[in-house]
Tab-separated table of C-alpha atoms in Angstrom:
chain	number	residue	atom	x	y	z
G	16	UNK	CA	5.874	-32.139	-7.052
G	17	UNK	CA	2.950	-34.450	-7.684
G	18	UNK	CA	0.301	-34.570	-10.378
G	19	UNK	CA	-2.242	-33.228	-7.871
G	20	UNK	CA	-0.177	-30.036	-7.541
G	21	UNK	CA	-1.060	-29.182	-11.139
G	22	UNK	CA	-4.784	-29.884	-10.788
G	23	UNK	CA	-7.221	-26.995	-11.062
G	24	UNK	CA	-8.993	-28.176	-7.924
G	25	UNK	CA	-5.736	-27.941	-5.955
G	26	UNK	CA	-5.123	-24.434	-7.311
G	27	UNK	CA	-8.602	-23.299	-6.265
G	28	UNK	CA	-8.254	-24.902	-2.822
G	29	UNK	CA	-4.928	-23.169	-2.287
G	30	UNK	CA	-6.332	-19.818	-3.474
G	31	UNK	CA	-9.334	-19.973	-1.141
G	32	UNK	CA	-7.128	-21.026	1.779
G	33	UNK	CA	-4.648	-18.198	1.231
G	34	UNK	CA	-7.327	-15.541	0.767
G	35	UNK	CA	-9.411	-16.536	3.793
G	36	UNK	CA	-6.388	-17.002	6.052
G	37	UNK	CA	-4.929	-13.699	4.879
G	38	UNK	CA	-8.158	-11.764	5.404
G	39	UNK	CA	-8.659	-12.992	8.942
G	40	UNK	CA	-5.122	-12.159	10.010
G	41	UNK	CA	-5.081	-8.737	8.395
G	42	UNK	CA	-8.439	-7.665	9.823
G	43	UNK	CA	-7.447	-8.821	13.295
G	44	UNK	CA	-4.038	-7.165	13.097
G	45	UNK	CA	-5.471	-3.874	11.809
G	46	UNK	CA	-7.673	-3.746	14.882
G	47	UNK	CA	-4.732	-4.597	17.135
G	48	UNK	CA	-2.698	-1.779	15.606
G	49	UNK	CA	-5.265	0.727	16.875
G	50	UNK	CA	-6.345	-0.908	20.130
G	51	UNK	CA	-2.932	-2.104	21.347
G	52	UNK	CA	-0.096	-0.060	19.800
G	53	UNK	CA	3.216	-1.905	19.922
G	54	UNK	CA	1.731	-5.317	20.747
G	55	UNK	CA	2.213	-6.706	17.224
G	56	UNK	CA	5.786	-5.415	17.207
G	57	UNK	CA	6.458	-7.164	20.520
G	58	UNK	CA	4.927	-10.379	19.153
G	59	UNK	CA	7.184	-10.178	16.096
G	60	UNK	CA	10.316	-9.507	18.145
G	61	UNK	CA	9.555	-12.465	20.410
G	62	UNK	CA	9.098	-14.830	17.464
G	63	UNK	CA	5.314	-15.300	17.675
G	64	UNK	CA	4.665	-14.569	14.002
G	65	UNK	CA	2.595	-17.363	12.440
G	66	UNK	CA	-0.722	-16.073	13.785
G	67	UNK	CA	-0.112	-12.580	12.386
G	68	UNK	CA	0.169	-11.071	8.937
G	69	UNK	CA	3.754	-10.277	7.872
G	70	UNK	CA	4.585	-6.667	8.767
G	71	UNK	CA	5.172	-5.476	5.183
G	72	UNK	CA	1.954	-7.128	3.989
G	73	UNK	CA	0.042	-5.449	6.792
G	74	UNK	CA	1.654	-2.128	5.892
G	75	UNK	CA	0.607	-2.506	2.239
G	76	UNK	CA	-3.024	-2.994	3.243
G	77	UNK	CA	-2.802	-0.063	5.649
G	78	UNK	CA	-1.304	2.125	2.932
G	79	UNK	CA	-4.066	1.114	0.514
G	80	UNK	CA	-6.754	1.855	3.104
G	81	UNK	CA	-5.271	5.252	3.880
G	82	UNK	CA	-5.032	6.348	0.265
G	83	UNK	CA	-8.516	5.124	-0.568
G	84	UNK	CA	-9.912	7.321	2.195
G	85	UNK	CA	-7.510	10.170	1.416
G	86	UNK	CA	-8.482	10.060	-2.257
G	87	UNK	CA	-12.179	10.221	-1.440
G	88	UNK	CA	-11.822	12.974	1.143
G	89	UNK	CA	-8.935	14.921	-0.427
G	90	UNK	CA	-7.099	14.769	2.908
G	91	UNK	CA	-3.453	13.742	2.669
G	92	UNK	CA	-0.528	15.115	4.689
G	93	UNK	CA	1.983	13.512	2.292
G	94	UNK	CA	1.079	15.342	-0.918
G	95	UNK	CA	2.567	18.721	-1.805
G	96	UNK	CA	1.765	20.819	-4.850
G	97	UNK	CA	4.334	22.560	-7.004
G	98	UNK	CA	4.115	26.040	-5.362
G	99	UNK	CA	5.263	24.553	-2.055
G	100	UNK	CA	8.479	23.239	-3.603
G	101	UNK	CA	9.218	26.526	-5.335
G	102	UNK	CA	9.274	28.233	-1.930
G	103	UNK	CA	10.772	25.407	0.154
G	104	UNK	CA	13.417	26.766	2.559
G	105	UNK	CA	16.247	24.463	1.466
G	106	UNK	CA	15.653	23.663	-2.207
G	107	UNK	CA	13.162	26.308	-3.373
G	108	UNK	CA	15.785	28.485	-5.093
G	109	UNK	CA	17.401	25.487	-6.765
G	110	UNK	CA	13.951	24.228	-7.855
G	111	UNK	CA	13.116	27.577	-9.480
G	112	UNK	CA	16.451	27.610	-11.333
G	113	UNK	CA	15.910	24.029	-12.492
G	114	UNK	CA	12.434	24.771	-13.809
G	115	UNK	CA	13.562	28.020	-15.467
G	116	UNK	CA	15.932	26.027	-17.679
G	117	UNK	CA	13.338	23.521	-18.864
G	118	UNK	CA	9.842	24.911	-18.309
G	119	UNK	CA	8.301	28.297	-19.222
G	120	UNK	CA	7.507	30.154	-15.991
G	121	UNK	CA	4.251	31.610	-17.291
G	122	UNK	CA	1.468	30.905	-19.740
G	123	UNK	CA	-0.227	27.683	-20.823
G	124	UNK	CA	3.036	25.718	-20.772
G	125	UNK	CA	3.566	26.499	-17.102
G	126	UNK	CA	-0.029	25.651	-16.184
G	127	UNK	CA	0.228	22.341	-18.047
G	128	UNK	CA	3.477	21.460	-16.280
G	129	UNK	CA	2.040	22.355	-12.862
G	130	UNK	CA	-0.981	20.148	-13.556
G	131	UNK	CA	1.231	17.221	-14.580
G	132	UNK	CA	3.457	17.729	-11.532
G	133	UNK	CA	0.554	17.774	-9.069
G	134	UNK	CA	-0.935	14.653	-10.665
G	135	UNK	CA	2.426	12.867	-10.462
G	136	UNK	CA	2.914	13.931	-6.821
G	137	UNK	CA	-0.539	12.544	-6.024
G	138	UNK	CA	0.334	9.170	-7.555
G	139	UNK	CA	3.917	8.775	-6.355
G	140	UNK	CA	3.229	9.913	-2.810
G	141	UNK	CA	1.490	6.549	-2.328
G	142	UNK	CA	4.671	4.567	-2.925
G	143	UNK	CA	7.169	7.086	-1.568
G	144	UNK	CA	5.745	6.711	1.943
G	145	UNK	CA	7.956	3.616	2.084
G	146	UNK	CA	10.830	6.074	2.559
G	147	UNK	CA	9.576	6.650	6.089
G	148	UNK	CA	10.416	3.082	7.070
G	149	UNK	CA	14.225	3.526	6.974
G	150	UNK	CA	13.938	7.215	7.893
G	151	UNK	CA	12.065	6.393	11.111
G	152	UNK	CA	14.151	3.322	11.889
G	153	UNK	CA	17.118	5.623	12.596
G	154	UNK	CA	15.481	7.645	15.433
G	155	UNK	CA	14.104	4.411	16.903
G	156	UNK	CA	17.630	3.020	17.036
G	157	UNK	CA	18.963	6.235	18.575
G	158	UNK	CA	16.203	6.394	21.190
G	159	UNK	CA	16.582	2.740	22.181
G	160	UNK	CA	20.234	2.098	21.307
G	161	UNK	CA	20.740	-0.038	24.408
G	162	UNK	CA	18.439	-2.682	22.893
G	163	UNK	CA	21.312	-3.979	20.714
G	164	UNK	CA	19.070	-5.246	17.940
G	165	UNK	CA	19.736	-6.094	14.323
G	166	UNK	CA	19.030	-3.485	11.649
G	167	UNK	CA	16.194	-5.596	10.209
G	168	UNK	CA	14.508	-5.558	13.604
G	169	UNK	CA	14.580	-1.755	13.681
G	170	UNK	CA	13.114	-1.712	10.166
G	171	UNK	CA	10.304	-4.038	11.241
G	172	UNK	CA	9.584	-1.904	14.300
G	173	UNK	CA	9.438	1.125	12.018
G	174	UNK	CA	6.993	-0.694	9.720
G	175	UNK	CA	4.645	-1.426	12.617
G	176	UNK	CA	4.928	2.054	14.118
G	177	UNK	CA	4.463	3.978	10.879
G	178	UNK	CA	1.663	1.605	9.844
G	179	UNK	CA	-0.192	2.477	13.037
G	180	UNK	CA	0.275	6.167	12.332
G	181	UNK	CA	-1.151	5.687	8.831
G	182	UNK	CA	-4.238	4.112	10.388
G	183	UNK	CA	-4.689	7.198	12.569
G	184	UNK	CA	-4.332	9.431	9.517
G	185	UNK	CA	-6.839	7.206	7.716
G	186	UNK	CA	-9.278	7.875	10.561
G	187	UNK	CA	-8.726	11.621	10.053
G	188	UNK	CA	-9.377	11.155	6.332
G	189	UNK	CA	-12.607	9.336	7.194
G	190	UNK	CA	-13.625	12.298	9.371
G	191	UNK	CA	-12.850	14.617	6.472
G	192	UNK	CA	-15.079	12.447	4.266
G	193	UNK	CA	-17.822	12.642	6.877
G	194	UNK	CA	-17.441	16.415	6.740
G	195	UNK	CA	-19.122	16.376	3.324
G	196	UNK	CA	-22.439	15.739	5.044
G	197	UNK	CA	-21.587	17.707	8.193
G	198	UNK	CA	-20.470	21.197	7.051
G	199	UNK	CA	-19.268	22.340	10.522
G	200	UNK	CA	-16.899	19.353	10.685
G	201	UNK	CA	-15.664	20.107	7.175
G	202	UNK	CA	-14.809	23.693	8.101
G	203	UNK	CA	-13.056	22.475	11.239
G	204	UNK	CA	-10.875	20.000	9.327
G	205	UNK	CA	-10.006	22.647	6.740
G	206	UNK	CA	-8.170	24.677	9.395
G	207	UNK	CA	-4.461	23.856	9.136
G	208	UNK	CA	-3.908	25.563	12.480
G	209	UNK	CA	-5.977	22.782	14.037
G	210	UNK	CA	-5.295	19.780	11.801
G	211	UNK	CA	-1.492	19.910	11.889
G	212	UNK	CA	-1.172	20.082	15.705
G	213	UNK	CA	-3.786	17.326	15.990
G	214	UNK	CA	-1.780	15.080	13.659
G	215	UNK	CA	1.389	15.497	15.663
G	216	UNK	CA	-0.407	15.159	19.005
G	217	UNK	CA	-1.803	11.831	17.754
G	218	UNK	CA	1.679	10.834	16.555
G	219	UNK	CA	3.186	11.564	19.974
G	220	UNK	CA	0.438	9.721	21.854
G	221	UNK	CA	0.584	6.680	19.567
G	222	UNK	CA	4.377	6.519	19.796
G	223	UNK	CA	4.241	6.701	23.609
G	224	UNK	CA	1.792	3.793	23.817
G	225	UNK	CA	3.776	1.893	21.168
G	226	UNK	CA	6.990	2.259	23.185
G	227	UNK	CA	5.206	0.974	26.292
G	228	UNK	CA	4.388	-2.409	24.737
G	229	UNK	CA	7.185	-2.883	22.208
G	230	UNK	CA	10.080	-2.212	24.598
G	231	UNK	CA	11.043	-2.855	28.193
G	232	UNK	CA	9.140	-0.791	30.794
G	233	UNK	CA	10.400	2.755	31.228
G	234	UNK	CA	9.440	5.683	33.459
G	235	UNK	CA	6.381	7.523	32.170
G	236	UNK	CA	8.115	10.859	31.611
G	237	UNK	CA	11.040	9.227	29.810
G	238	UNK	CA	8.720	7.310	27.514
G	239	UNK	CA	6.682	10.381	26.614
G	240	UNK	CA	9.860	12.406	26.178
G	241	UNK	CA	11.093	9.851	23.670
G	242	UNK	CA	7.709	10.003	21.937
G	243	UNK	CA	8.052	13.780	21.566
G	244	UNK	CA	11.558	13.351	20.125
G	245	UNK	CA	10.273	10.698	17.732
G	246	UNK	CA	7.503	13.038	16.569
G	247	UNK	CA	10.114	15.709	15.901
G	248	UNK	CA	12.122	13.210	13.849
G	249	UNK	CA	8.965	12.292	11.921
G	250	UNK	CA	8.272	15.966	11.180
G	251	UNK	CA	11.859	16.456	10.038
G	252	UNK	CA	11.683	13.396	7.769
G	253	UNK	CA	8.406	14.651	6.288
G	254	UNK	CA	9.570	18.187	5.610
G	255	UNK	CA	13.060	17.491	4.274
G	256	UNK	CA	14.049	14.157	2.677
G	257	UNK	CA	10.541	12.910	1.848
G	258	UNK	CA	9.301	16.103	0.203
G	259	UNK	CA	12.602	16.669	-1.580
G	260	UNK	CA	12.443	13.200	-3.122
G	261	UNK	CA	8.788	13.797	-3.987
G	262	UNK	CA	9.813	16.967	-5.836
G	263	UNK	CA	12.507	15.131	-7.800
G	264	UNK	CA	10.155	12.316	-8.770
G	265	UNK	CA	7.331	14.717	-9.640
G	266	UNK	CA	9.660	16.825	-11.774
G	267	UNK	CA	11.025	13.775	-13.565
G	268	UNK	CA	7.501	12.482	-14.267
G	269	UNK	CA	6.156	15.839	-15.441
G	270	UNK	CA	8.955	16.771	-17.842
Protein backbone atom coordinates (compact mmCIF):
# COMPACT_ATOMS: atom_id res chain seq x y z
CA UNK A 1 0.00 0.00 0.00
CA UNK A 2 1.15 3.51 -0.81
CA UNK A 3 0.08 6.92 0.43
CA UNK A 4 -1.69 7.52 -2.89
CA UNK A 5 -3.98 4.55 -2.17
CA UNK A 6 -5.51 6.53 0.70
CA UNK A 7 -6.01 9.74 -1.29
CA UNK A 8 -9.54 10.90 -2.02
CA UNK A 9 -8.61 11.46 -5.66
CA UNK A 10 -7.54 7.81 -5.98
CA UNK A 11 -10.81 6.67 -4.37
CA UNK A 12 -12.86 8.75 -6.81
CA UNK A 13 -10.82 7.54 -9.79
CA UNK A 14 -11.31 3.93 -8.74
CA UNK A 15 -15.05 4.47 -8.19
CA UNK A 16 -15.59 6.04 -11.61
CA UNK A 17 -13.53 3.31 -13.29
CA UNK A 18 -15.45 0.49 -11.60
CA UNK A 19 -18.87 2.02 -12.28
CA UNK A 20 -18.23 2.82 -15.95
CA UNK A 21 -16.54 -0.51 -16.65
CA UNK A 22 -19.32 -2.37 -14.84
CA UNK A 23 -22.11 -0.55 -16.68
CA UNK A 24 -20.68 -1.22 -20.11
CA UNK A 25 -20.19 -4.92 -19.48
CA UNK A 26 -23.59 -5.44 -17.89
CA UNK A 27 -25.50 -3.61 -20.62
CA UNK A 28 -23.67 -5.52 -23.33
CA UNK A 29 -24.15 -8.86 -21.59
CA UNK A 30 -27.86 -8.24 -20.96
CA UNK A 31 -28.31 -7.75 -24.68
CA UNK A 32 -26.29 -10.88 -25.43
CA UNK A 33 -28.47 -12.90 -23.06
CA UNK A 34 -31.49 -12.15 -25.25
CA UNK A 35 -29.90 -12.07 -28.70
CA UNK A 36 -27.53 -15.04 -28.32
CA UNK A 37 -28.72 -17.45 -25.61
CA UNK A 38 -25.91 -19.64 -24.32
CA UNK A 39 -23.09 -17.58 -25.83
CA UNK A 40 -22.06 -16.01 -22.51
CA UNK A 41 -22.12 -19.43 -20.87
CA UNK A 42 -19.86 -20.81 -23.60
CA UNK A 43 -17.50 -17.84 -23.16
CA UNK A 44 -17.34 -18.50 -19.42
CA UNK A 45 -16.71 -22.22 -19.85
CA UNK A 46 -13.90 -21.54 -22.31
CA UNK A 47 -12.19 -19.09 -19.95
CA UNK A 48 -12.94 -15.85 -21.83
CA UNK A 49 -14.29 -13.99 -18.80
CA UNK A 50 -12.52 -10.63 -18.42
CA UNK A 51 -14.64 -8.87 -21.04
CA UNK A 52 -17.89 -9.98 -19.40
CA UNK A 53 -19.64 -9.27 -16.14
CA UNK A 54 -19.37 -12.09 -13.57
CA UNK A 55 -22.38 -14.40 -13.88
CA UNK A 56 -23.75 -13.77 -10.37
CA UNK A 57 -23.38 -10.01 -10.78
CA UNK A 58 -25.22 -10.18 -14.08
CA UNK A 59 -27.93 -12.28 -12.44
CA UNK A 60 -28.37 -9.72 -9.65
CA UNK A 61 -28.95 -6.94 -12.17
CA UNK A 62 -31.34 -9.16 -14.13
CA UNK A 63 -33.24 -10.00 -10.96
CA UNK A 64 -33.48 -6.31 -10.05
CA UNK A 65 -34.72 -5.42 -13.53
CA UNK A 66 -37.34 -8.16 -13.45
CA UNK A 67 -38.74 -7.19 -10.07
CA UNK A 68 -38.81 -3.50 -10.91
CA UNK A 69 -40.98 -4.26 -13.93
CA UNK A 70 -42.98 -6.92 -12.07
CA UNK A 71 -43.64 -4.50 -9.21
CA UNK A 72 -44.88 -1.81 -11.57
CA UNK A 73 -47.03 -4.16 -13.64
CA UNK A 74 -48.13 -6.57 -10.89
CA UNK A 75 -46.98 -9.48 -13.07
CA UNK A 76 -44.87 -12.08 -11.28
CA UNK A 77 -44.97 -15.86 -11.74
CA UNK A 78 -42.95 -16.39 -8.54
CA UNK A 79 -45.36 -14.89 -6.00
CA UNK A 80 -48.16 -16.92 -4.43
CA UNK A 81 -50.76 -15.67 -1.99
CA UNK A 82 -51.84 -17.50 1.14
CA UNK A 83 -54.97 -19.21 -0.31
CA UNK A 84 -52.80 -21.07 -2.82
CA UNK A 85 -50.72 -22.65 -0.05
CA UNK A 86 -53.78 -23.66 1.94
CA UNK A 87 -54.95 -25.74 -1.03
CA UNK A 88 -51.55 -26.91 -2.33
CA UNK A 89 -51.68 -30.62 -3.27
CA UNK A 90 -48.74 -31.73 -1.12
CA UNK A 91 -48.64 -29.39 1.88
CA UNK A 92 -52.06 -27.72 1.92
CA UNK A 93 -53.47 -29.93 4.69
CA UNK A 94 -50.35 -29.54 6.80
CA UNK A 95 -50.41 -25.76 6.21
CA UNK A 96 -54.02 -25.51 7.41
CA UNK A 97 -53.21 -27.53 10.55
CA UNK A 98 -50.16 -25.35 11.23
CA UNK A 99 -52.14 -22.14 10.90
CA UNK A 100 -55.03 -23.49 12.99
CA UNK A 101 -52.67 -23.84 15.95
CA UNK A 102 -51.30 -20.31 15.78
CA UNK A 103 -53.66 -18.10 13.79
CA UNK A 104 -57.45 -17.58 14.04
CA UNK A 105 -59.05 -18.93 10.85
CA UNK A 106 -61.63 -16.15 10.63
CA UNK A 107 -62.16 -12.53 11.57
CA UNK A 108 -59.82 -9.55 11.68
CA UNK A 109 -56.91 -11.63 13.01
CA UNK A 110 -57.02 -13.90 9.98
CA UNK A 111 -57.27 -10.99 7.54
CA UNK A 112 -54.31 -9.28 9.21
CA UNK A 113 -52.22 -12.45 9.03
CA UNK A 114 -53.10 -13.01 5.37
CA UNK A 115 -52.09 -9.43 4.58
CA UNK A 116 -48.76 -9.84 6.37
CA UNK A 117 -48.14 -13.18 4.64
CA UNK A 118 -48.81 -11.81 1.15
CA UNK A 119 -46.56 -8.81 1.82
CA UNK A 120 -43.78 -11.10 3.06
CA UNK A 121 -44.17 -13.43 0.05
CA UNK A 122 -43.88 -10.40 -2.24
CA UNK A 123 -40.62 -9.32 -0.59
CA UNK A 124 -38.95 -12.70 -0.10
CA UNK A 125 -39.80 -14.02 -3.54
CA UNK A 126 -37.15 -11.62 -4.86
CA UNK A 127 -34.33 -13.34 -2.98
CA UNK A 128 -35.73 -16.88 -3.01
CA UNK A 129 -35.40 -17.05 -6.80
CA UNK A 130 -31.77 -17.90 -6.05
CA UNK A 131 -33.09 -21.35 -5.12
CA UNK A 132 -33.60 -22.01 -8.82
CA UNK A 133 -29.86 -21.90 -9.45
CA UNK A 134 -29.06 -25.20 -7.66
CA UNK A 135 -32.50 -26.62 -8.49
CA UNK A 136 -31.94 -26.14 -12.23
CA UNK A 137 -28.29 -27.17 -12.11
CA UNK A 138 -29.40 -30.74 -11.35
CA UNK A 139 -31.48 -31.27 -14.55
CA UNK A 140 -28.71 -29.64 -16.58
CA UNK A 141 -26.25 -32.17 -15.19
CA UNK A 142 -28.65 -35.04 -15.87
CA UNK A 143 -29.36 -33.90 -19.43
CA UNK A 144 -25.69 -33.39 -20.27
CA UNK A 145 -24.02 -35.85 -17.90
CA UNK A 146 -21.47 -36.87 -20.52
CA UNK A 147 -19.92 -33.39 -20.27
CA UNK A 148 -18.04 -34.42 -17.10
CA UNK A 149 -17.92 -30.92 -15.64
CA UNK A 150 -17.35 -29.65 -12.14
CA UNK A 151 -20.36 -28.81 -9.96
CA UNK A 152 -19.47 -25.10 -10.00
CA UNK A 153 -19.63 -25.15 -13.79
CA UNK A 154 -23.16 -26.55 -13.69
CA UNK A 155 -24.11 -23.84 -11.19
CA UNK A 156 -22.70 -21.15 -13.48
CA UNK A 157 -24.56 -22.58 -16.46
CA UNK A 158 -27.73 -22.52 -14.38
CA UNK A 159 -27.09 -18.87 -13.46
CA UNK A 160 -26.80 -17.89 -17.12
CA UNK A 161 -29.79 -19.96 -18.23
CA UNK A 162 -32.15 -18.85 -15.46
CA UNK A 163 -30.95 -15.25 -15.86
CA UNK A 164 -31.97 -15.36 -19.51
CA UNK A 165 -35.37 -16.72 -18.54
CA UNK A 166 -35.81 -13.87 -16.05
CA UNK A 167 -35.13 -11.41 -18.87
CA UNK A 168 -37.91 -13.02 -20.92
CA UNK A 169 -40.26 -12.78 -17.95
CA UNK A 170 -39.21 -9.15 -17.52
CA UNK A 171 -40.27 -8.55 -21.12
CA UNK A 172 -43.67 -10.08 -20.30
CA UNK A 173 -43.90 -7.79 -17.27
CA UNK A 174 -43.13 -4.83 -19.53
CA UNK A 175 -45.97 -5.92 -21.83
CA UNK A 176 -48.25 -6.13 -18.81
CA UNK A 177 -47.20 -2.58 -17.89
CA UNK A 178 -47.95 -1.46 -21.44
CA UNK A 179 -51.38 -3.02 -21.02
CA UNK A 180 -52.31 -0.14 -18.70
CA UNK A 181 -52.57 2.12 -21.73
CA UNK A 182 -53.75 -0.61 -24.11
CA UNK A 183 -56.81 -2.26 -22.48
CA UNK A 184 -57.07 -5.14 -25.02
CA UNK A 185 -53.48 -6.16 -24.22
CA UNK A 186 -54.22 -5.96 -20.50
CA UNK A 187 -57.20 -8.30 -20.83
CA UNK A 188 -55.11 -10.69 -22.91
CA UNK A 189 -52.32 -10.85 -20.31
CA UNK A 190 -54.84 -11.38 -17.52
CA UNK A 191 -55.83 -14.75 -19.02
CA UNK A 192 -53.89 -17.46 -17.17
CA UNK A 193 -54.91 -19.93 -19.87
CA UNK A 194 -52.77 -17.91 -22.27
CA UNK A 195 -50.01 -16.50 -20.07
CA UNK A 196 -48.90 -19.76 -18.46
CA UNK A 197 -48.48 -21.72 -21.73
CA UNK A 198 -46.70 -18.70 -23.24
CA UNK A 199 -44.24 -18.62 -20.34
CA UNK A 200 -43.36 -22.27 -20.72
CA UNK A 201 -43.21 -22.07 -24.52
CA UNK A 202 -40.69 -19.23 -24.13
CA UNK A 203 -38.78 -21.29 -21.55
CA UNK A 204 -38.56 -24.26 -23.92
CA UNK A 205 -37.48 -22.13 -26.88
CA UNK A 206 -34.86 -20.24 -24.87
CA UNK A 207 -33.46 -23.45 -23.41
CA UNK A 208 -33.21 -25.03 -26.88
CA UNK A 209 -31.24 -22.07 -28.25
CA UNK A 210 -29.14 -21.95 -25.06
CA UNK A 211 -28.20 -25.62 -25.43
CA UNK A 212 -27.19 -25.01 -29.05
CA UNK A 213 -24.47 -22.50 -28.13
CA UNK A 214 -23.43 -23.61 -24.65
CA UNK A 215 -22.84 -27.28 -25.48
CA UNK A 216 -21.48 -29.40 -28.30
CA UNK A 217 -23.71 -29.62 -31.40
CA UNK A 218 -26.58 -32.07 -31.12
CA UNK A 219 -29.36 -33.23 -33.44
CA UNK A 220 -32.23 -30.75 -33.58
CA UNK A 221 -34.88 -33.11 -32.19
CA UNK A 222 -32.62 -34.23 -29.34
CA UNK A 223 -31.85 -30.65 -28.38
CA UNK A 224 -35.50 -29.61 -28.37
CA UNK A 225 -36.44 -32.78 -26.50
CA UNK A 226 -33.95 -31.87 -23.79
CA UNK A 227 -35.39 -28.35 -23.73
CA UNK A 228 -38.88 -29.77 -23.12
CA UNK A 229 -37.52 -31.95 -20.29
CA UNK A 230 -35.74 -28.94 -18.81
CA UNK A 231 -38.97 -26.93 -18.91
CA UNK A 232 -40.72 -29.75 -17.07
CA UNK A 233 -37.98 -29.70 -14.42
CA UNK A 234 -38.37 -25.92 -14.12
CA UNK A 235 -42.14 -26.28 -13.64
CA UNK A 236 -41.58 -28.96 -11.01
CA UNK A 237 -39.05 -26.80 -9.16
CA UNK A 238 -41.46 -23.86 -9.24
CA UNK A 239 -44.49 -25.76 -8.00
CA UNK A 240 -42.88 -27.87 -5.28
CA UNK A 241 -39.63 -26.87 -3.53
CA UNK A 242 -39.69 -23.15 -4.38
CA UNK A 243 -43.29 -22.51 -3.34
CA UNK A 244 -42.97 -24.71 -0.27
CA UNK A 245 -39.96 -22.73 0.93
CA UNK A 246 -41.80 -19.50 0.11
CA UNK A 247 -44.68 -20.66 2.32
CA UNK A 248 -42.33 -21.45 5.21
CA UNK A 249 -40.56 -18.10 4.95
CA UNK A 250 -43.83 -16.19 4.56
CA UNK A 251 -45.32 -17.95 7.57
CA UNK A 252 -42.24 -17.29 9.68
CA UNK A 253 -42.25 -13.60 8.70
CA UNK A 254 -45.98 -13.12 9.28
CA UNK A 255 -46.25 -14.76 12.70
